[in-house]
Amino acid sequence: MQLMVVKNYHELSLEAAKFILKKIRRLPTITLGLATGGTPKGTYENLVLDYERNQTSYRDITTFNLDEYVGLEPTHQNSYRCYMDNHLFNLVNINKNNVFIPNGNVSDLEKECKRYDQLIKDKGGGDLQLLGIGKNGHIGFNEPGTSFESTTHVTELTLSTREANARYFESIEQVPTHAITVGLGTIMQSKEILLLVSGESKKVALARLLSGKVDEHFPASILANHPNVTIIADEAAVSKGG
Ligand code: GLP
């Protein structure tokens, strides 16, 4: 795992966007795995700014999002579909037929998980997966204890994850209890991974990840087994001396 430490969230967002743009320019048909949450917002902002300035084209790109809440309409303001439309897809020239997000609002969730996982497999696992990390080490919505072999599946969110995401809802009761997430085994199939870590609240998680100890109770630790991972972290997320 390569670690790049930058001064603050602003720099992290610039560097992450630069990293992704370099890959898009090199491979205009790239398949990107995308993440939601607070951390990548600035990255998407910079991608959109670049699009406005330089017209980098998204026309031939395919994207797969990592996760989606169960039970929210895709048009719900807190659905990850809506997040992606608002922060990226509606603002660049991406072809919406090449945009994939699990649908958490279907009656047969198992079938949806299988369909989604197969779509990713058909694309060879993807070229670059963007990731954030939860305080408990979750990536996507793969909570502690998730099998390293897992494919796309329905997961029950932990209280700490629901509490962390309650800031986007009126109250914690409104945060869905379940989500569909791309599994850890599926994430590992991406040829390359870019993990963004920002802020003091992620310090403990980052230190644990960098220790290199691989443990199913800390989902992100699986990344130590991947041959091509870049971590961009800001100073607040990096422990002194670590
Ligand atoms: C969310 C998402 C993850 C994200 C993580 C951290 O619940 N499902 O994909 O990486 O939690 O979020 P944030 O970047 O807001 O700290």
Short mmCIF file of C-alpha atoms and ligand atoms in Angstrom, two decimals:
data_model
loop_
_atom_site.label_atom_id
_atom_site.label_comp_id
_atom_site.label_asym_id
_atom_site.label_seq_id
_atom_site.Cartn_x
_atom_site.Cartn_y
_atom_site.Cartn_z
CA MET A 1 0.00 0.00 0.00
CA GLN A 2 1.36 3.40 -1.01
CA LEU A 3 0.58 6.22 1.39
CA MET A 4 0.45 9.84 0.27
CA VAL A 5 0.01 12.34 3.11
CA VAL A 6 -1.35 15.77 2.20
CA LYS A 7 -1.93 18.84 4.32
CA ASN A 8 -5.71 18.98 4.56
CA TYR A 9 -9.03 17.94 3.05
CA HIS A 10 -8.72 20.55 0.28
CA GLU A 11 -5.39 19.06 -0.86
CA LEU A 12 -6.73 15.52 -0.52
CA SER A 13 -9.65 16.33 -2.81
CA LEU A 14 -7.33 17.93 -5.40
CA GLU A 15 -4.88 15.02 -5.34
CA ALA A 16 -7.61 12.40 -5.55
CA ALA A 17 -9.21 14.13 -8.53
CA LYS A 18 -5.80 14.43 -10.24
CA PHE A 19 -5.20 10.72 -9.65
CA ILE A 20 -8.54 9.74 -11.17
CA LEU A 21 -8.24 12.16 -14.10
CA LYS A 22 -4.85 10.75 -15.01
CA LYS A 23 -6.40 7.29 -15.24
CA ILE A 24 -9.38 8.53 -17.27
CA ARG A 25 -7.10 10.30 -19.73
CA ARG A 26 -4.94 7.20 -20.09
CA LEU A 27 -7.97 4.91 -20.52
CA PRO A 28 -11.10 6.76 -21.70
CA THR A 29 -13.13 3.52 -21.47
CA ILE A 30 -12.15 2.99 -17.83
CA THR A 31 -14.47 1.17 -15.41
CA LEU A 32 -14.55 3.06 -12.12
CA GLY A 33 -15.87 1.86 -8.79
CA LEU A 34 -17.29 4.84 -6.94
CA ALA A 35 -17.95 5.63 -3.30
CA THR A 36 -20.26 7.99 -1.46
CA GLY A 37 -20.06 9.57 1.99
CA GLY A 38 -18.59 12.90 3.02
CA THR A 39 -14.98 12.13 2.06
CA PRO A 40 -15.23 11.93 -1.76
CA LYS A 41 -17.47 15.01 -2.12
CA GLY A 42 -14.50 17.33 -2.68
CA THR A 43 -13.02 14.89 -5.17
CA TYR A 44 -16.22 14.93 -7.21
CA GLU A 45 -16.29 18.74 -7.00
CA ASN A 46 -12.82 18.84 -8.53
CA LEU A 47 -13.76 16.36 -11.25
CA VAL A 48 -16.69 18.60 -12.17
CA LEU A 49 -14.48 21.72 -12.14
CA ASP A 50 -12.03 19.96 -14.43
CA TYR A 51 -14.90 18.95 -16.71
CA GLU A 52 -16.03 22.56 -16.96
CA ARG A 53 -12.49 23.80 -17.65
CA ASN A 54 -10.98 20.99 -19.72
CA GLN A 55 -13.97 18.98 -20.94
CA THR A 56 -12.38 15.68 -19.90
CA SER A 57 -14.89 13.24 -21.34
CA TYR A 58 -16.87 10.68 -19.31
CA ARG A 59 -18.77 9.50 -22.40
CA ASP A 60 -17.12 6.09 -22.60
CA ILE A 61 -16.69 5.45 -18.88
CA THR A 62 -18.59 2.83 -16.90
CA THR A 63 -19.17 3.28 -13.18
CA PHE A 64 -20.28 0.94 -10.42
CA ASN A 65 -21.21 2.34 -7.05
CA LEU A 66 -20.29 0.44 -3.94
CA ASP A 67 -23.54 0.49 -2.06
CA GLU A 68 -27.10 1.66 -1.59
CA TYR A 69 -29.53 1.79 1.31
CA VAL A 70 -32.32 -0.75 1.41
CA GLY A 71 -35.81 0.73 1.29
CA LEU A 72 -35.09 4.18 -0.11
CA GLU A 73 -36.56 5.16 -3.47
CA PRO A 74 -33.76 5.99 -5.94
CA THR A 75 -35.18 9.54 -5.97
CA HIS A 76 -34.99 9.87 -2.15
CA GLN A 77 -32.60 12.72 -1.32
CA ASN A 78 -30.48 10.42 0.87
CA SER A 79 -30.25 7.58 -1.60
CA TYR A 80 -26.78 7.09 -3.00
CA ARG A 81 -28.28 7.25 -6.50
CA CYS A 82 -29.39 10.79 -5.72
CA TYR A 83 -26.02 11.64 -4.16
CA MET A 84 -24.19 10.50 -7.27
CA ASP A 85 -26.55 12.34 -9.63
CA ASN A 86 -26.15 15.54 -7.64
CA HIS A 87 -22.39 15.39 -7.12
CA LEU A 88 -21.22 13.96 -10.42
CA PHE A 89 -23.46 12.26 -12.94
CA ASN A 90 -25.73 15.23 -13.71
CA LEU A 91 -22.73 17.52 -14.02
CA VAL A 92 -20.53 15.69 -16.56
CA ASN A 93 -21.18 14.03 -19.91
CA ILE A 94 -21.50 10.51 -18.56
CA ASN A 95 -23.88 8.14 -20.34
CA LYS A 96 -26.42 7.11 -17.69
CA ASN A 97 -26.73 3.71 -19.39
CA ASN A 98 -23.18 3.04 -18.20
CA VAL A 99 -23.89 4.03 -14.60
CA PHE A 100 -24.66 1.25 -12.14
CA ILE A 101 -25.84 1.50 -8.53
CA PRO A 102 -27.48 -1.35 -6.63
CA ASN A 103 -31.23 -0.90 -6.32
CA GLY A 104 -32.15 -1.22 -2.66
CA ASN A 105 -35.82 -0.73 -3.34
CA VAL A 106 -36.72 -4.02 -5.00
CA SER A 107 -38.73 -6.91 -3.55
CA ASP A 108 -36.08 -9.56 -4.34
CA LEU A 109 -32.88 -8.16 -2.82
CA GLU A 110 -30.95 -11.43 -3.22
CA LYS A 111 -31.64 -11.44 -6.94
CA GLU A 112 -30.54 -7.80 -7.18
CA CYS A 113 -27.25 -8.63 -5.40
CA LYS A 114 -26.51 -11.50 -7.79
CA ARG A 115 -27.38 -9.39 -10.82
CA TYR A 116 -25.12 -6.56 -9.62
CA ASP A 117 -22.18 -8.78 -8.81
CA GLN A 118 -22.41 -10.44 -12.21
CA LEU A 119 -22.39 -7.05 -13.94
CA ILE A 120 -19.14 -6.18 -12.17
CA LYS A 121 -17.62 -9.58 -12.99
CA ASP A 122 -18.59 -9.10 -16.65
CA LYS A 123 -16.51 -5.92 -16.56
CA GLY A 124 -13.52 -7.85 -15.24
CA GLY A 125 -13.86 -6.42 -11.71
CA GLY A 126 -13.16 -2.84 -12.79
CA ASP A 127 -10.03 -0.76 -13.28
CA LEU A 128 -10.02 1.62 -10.34
CA GLN A 129 -12.05 1.46 -7.14
CA LEU A 130 -12.44 4.63 -5.08
CA LEU A 131 -12.99 3.98 -1.38
CA GLY A 132 -13.63 5.82 1.87
CA ILE A 133 -13.37 4.17 5.26
CA GLY A 134 -15.67 4.05 8.27
CA LYS A 135 -14.38 4.55 11.81
CA ASN A 136 -14.85 0.83 12.44
CA GLY A 137 -12.90 -0.02 9.28
CA HIS A 138 -15.90 -0.61 7.06
CA ILE A 139 -15.44 -0.19 3.32
CA GLY A 140 -18.56 0.11 1.21
CA PHE A 141 -21.02 -1.11 3.82
CA ASN A 142 -18.95 -4.18 4.70
CA GLU A 143 -19.17 -4.10 8.46
CA PRO A 144 -16.69 -5.83 10.82
CA GLY A 145 -16.91 -9.61 10.55
CA THR A 146 -17.87 -9.66 6.86
CA SER A 147 -16.21 -12.53 5.03
CA PHE A 148 -13.22 -11.56 2.93
CA GLU A 149 -14.71 -13.74 0.19
CA SER A 150 -18.04 -11.89 0.19
CA THR A 151 -19.71 -10.81 -3.03
CA THR A 152 -22.50 -8.24 -3.33
CA HIS A 153 -24.89 -8.82 -0.43
CA VAL A 154 -27.44 -7.34 1.93
CA THR A 155 -25.92 -6.17 5.18
CA GLU A 156 -27.29 -4.96 8.50
CA LEU A 157 -25.73 -1.63 9.40
CA THR A 158 -24.07 -1.31 12.79
CA LEU A 159 -25.28 1.32 15.22
CA SER A 160 -22.01 3.26 14.83
CA THR A 161 -22.45 3.40 11.03
CA ARG A 162 -26.08 4.50 11.38
CA GLU A 163 -25.04 7.14 13.93
CA ALA A 164 -22.29 8.41 11.61
CA ASN A 165 -24.79 8.72 8.74
CA ALA A 166 -27.61 10.17 10.86
CA ARG A 167 -26.27 13.65 10.04
CA TYR A 168 -27.86 13.35 6.61
CA PHE A 169 -31.29 12.36 7.98
CA GLU A 170 -33.74 14.12 10.29
CA SER A 171 -33.19 11.53 12.99
CA ILE A 172 -31.35 8.25 13.49
CA GLU A 173 -34.66 6.36 13.28
CA GLN A 174 -34.86 7.40 9.64
CA VAL A 175 -31.45 5.94 8.75
CA PRO A 176 -32.12 2.61 7.02
CA THR A 177 -31.11 -0.46 8.99
CA HIS A 178 -29.90 -2.40 5.95
CA ALA A 179 -28.00 -1.77 2.76
CA ILE A 180 -26.78 -3.57 -0.32
CA THR A 181 -23.02 -3.49 -0.59
CA VAL A 182 -20.47 -4.78 -3.01
CA GLY A 183 -18.58 -7.43 -1.04
CA LEU A 184 -14.95 -7.47 0.01
CA GLY A 185 -14.09 -10.23 -2.45
CA THR A 186 -15.62 -8.17 -5.26
CA ILE A 187 -13.79 -4.99 -4.20
CA MET A 188 -10.51 -6.93 -4.30
CA GLN A 189 -11.12 -7.81 -7.96
CA SER A 190 -10.59 -4.19 -9.00
CA LYS A 191 -7.19 -3.80 -10.66
CA GLU A 192 -6.38 -0.75 -8.58
CA ILE A 193 -7.72 0.87 -5.42
CA LEU A 194 -7.64 4.47 -4.23
CA LEU A 195 -8.58 4.95 -0.58
CA LEU A 196 -9.26 8.41 0.83
CA VAL A 197 -8.91 9.06 4.56
CA SER A 198 -9.64 12.45 6.06
CA GLY A 199 -9.94 13.87 9.54
CA GLU A 200 -9.06 13.04 13.08
CA SER A 201 -12.03 10.73 13.51
CA LYS A 202 -10.35 8.30 11.09
CA LYS A 203 -6.95 8.35 12.82
CA VAL A 204 -7.41 5.09 14.73
CA ALA A 205 -8.79 3.31 11.65
CA LEU A 206 -5.91 4.47 9.46
CA ALA A 207 -3.29 3.45 12.03
CA ARG A 208 -4.89 0.01 12.27
CA LEU A 209 -4.93 -0.32 8.49
CA LEU A 210 -1.29 0.73 8.17
CA SER A 211 -0.26 -1.82 10.80
CA GLY A 212 -0.81 -4.36 8.01
CA LYS A 213 -2.51 -6.87 10.31
CA VAL A 214 -5.17 -8.60 8.23
CA ASP A 215 -8.27 -9.37 10.27
CA GLU A 216 -11.94 -9.92 9.31
CA HIS A 217 -12.97 -7.81 12.29
CA PHE A 218 -11.42 -4.84 10.51
CA PRO A 219 -12.72 -5.05 6.92
CA ALA A 220 -10.34 -2.49 5.37
CA SER A 221 -7.38 -4.61 6.47
CA ILE A 222 -8.04 -6.85 3.43
CA LEU A 223 -6.48 -4.08 1.33
CA ALA A 224 -3.04 -5.15 2.58
CA ASN A 225 -3.50 -8.22 0.35
CA HIS A 226 -4.14 -6.15 -2.79
CA PRO A 227 -1.15 -5.47 -5.06
CA ASN A 228 -2.07 -1.93 -6.11
CA VAL A 229 -3.50 0.30 -3.38
CA THR A 230 -2.89 4.03 -2.97
CA ILE A 231 -4.03 5.76 0.19
CA ILE A 232 -4.35 9.53 0.23
CA ALA A 233 -4.68 10.77 3.79
CA ASP A 234 -4.65 14.24 5.28
CA GLU A 235 -2.44 15.18 8.23
CA ALA A 236 -5.37 15.10 10.65
CA ALA A 237 -5.93 11.42 9.86
CA VAL A 238 -2.30 10.43 10.31
CA SER A 239 -1.06 9.63 13.79
CA LYS A 240 2.07 11.45 14.88
CA GLY A 241 5.09 9.26 14.27
CA GLY A 242 2.96 6.84 12.27
C1 GLP B 1 -20.48 5.31 4.48
C2 GLP B 1 -20.33 4.64 3.10
C3 GLP B 1 -18.90 4.32 2.80
C4 GLP B 1 -18.04 5.47 3.27
C5 GLP B 1 -18.04 5.52 4.76
C6 GLP B 1 -17.33 6.73 5.35
O1 GLP B 1 -21.42 4.77 5.30
N1 GLP B 1 -21.15 3.51 2.85
O2 GLP B 1 -18.76 4.05 1.42
O3 GLP B 1 -16.73 5.31 2.83
O4 GLP B 1 -19.33 5.38 5.30
O5 GLP B 1 -18.05 7.88 5.16
P1 GLP B 1 -17.48 9.35 5.32
O6 GLP B 1 -16.62 9.59 4.13
O7 GLP B 1 -18.70 10.24 5.33
O8 GLP B 1 -16.72 9.38 6.59
#
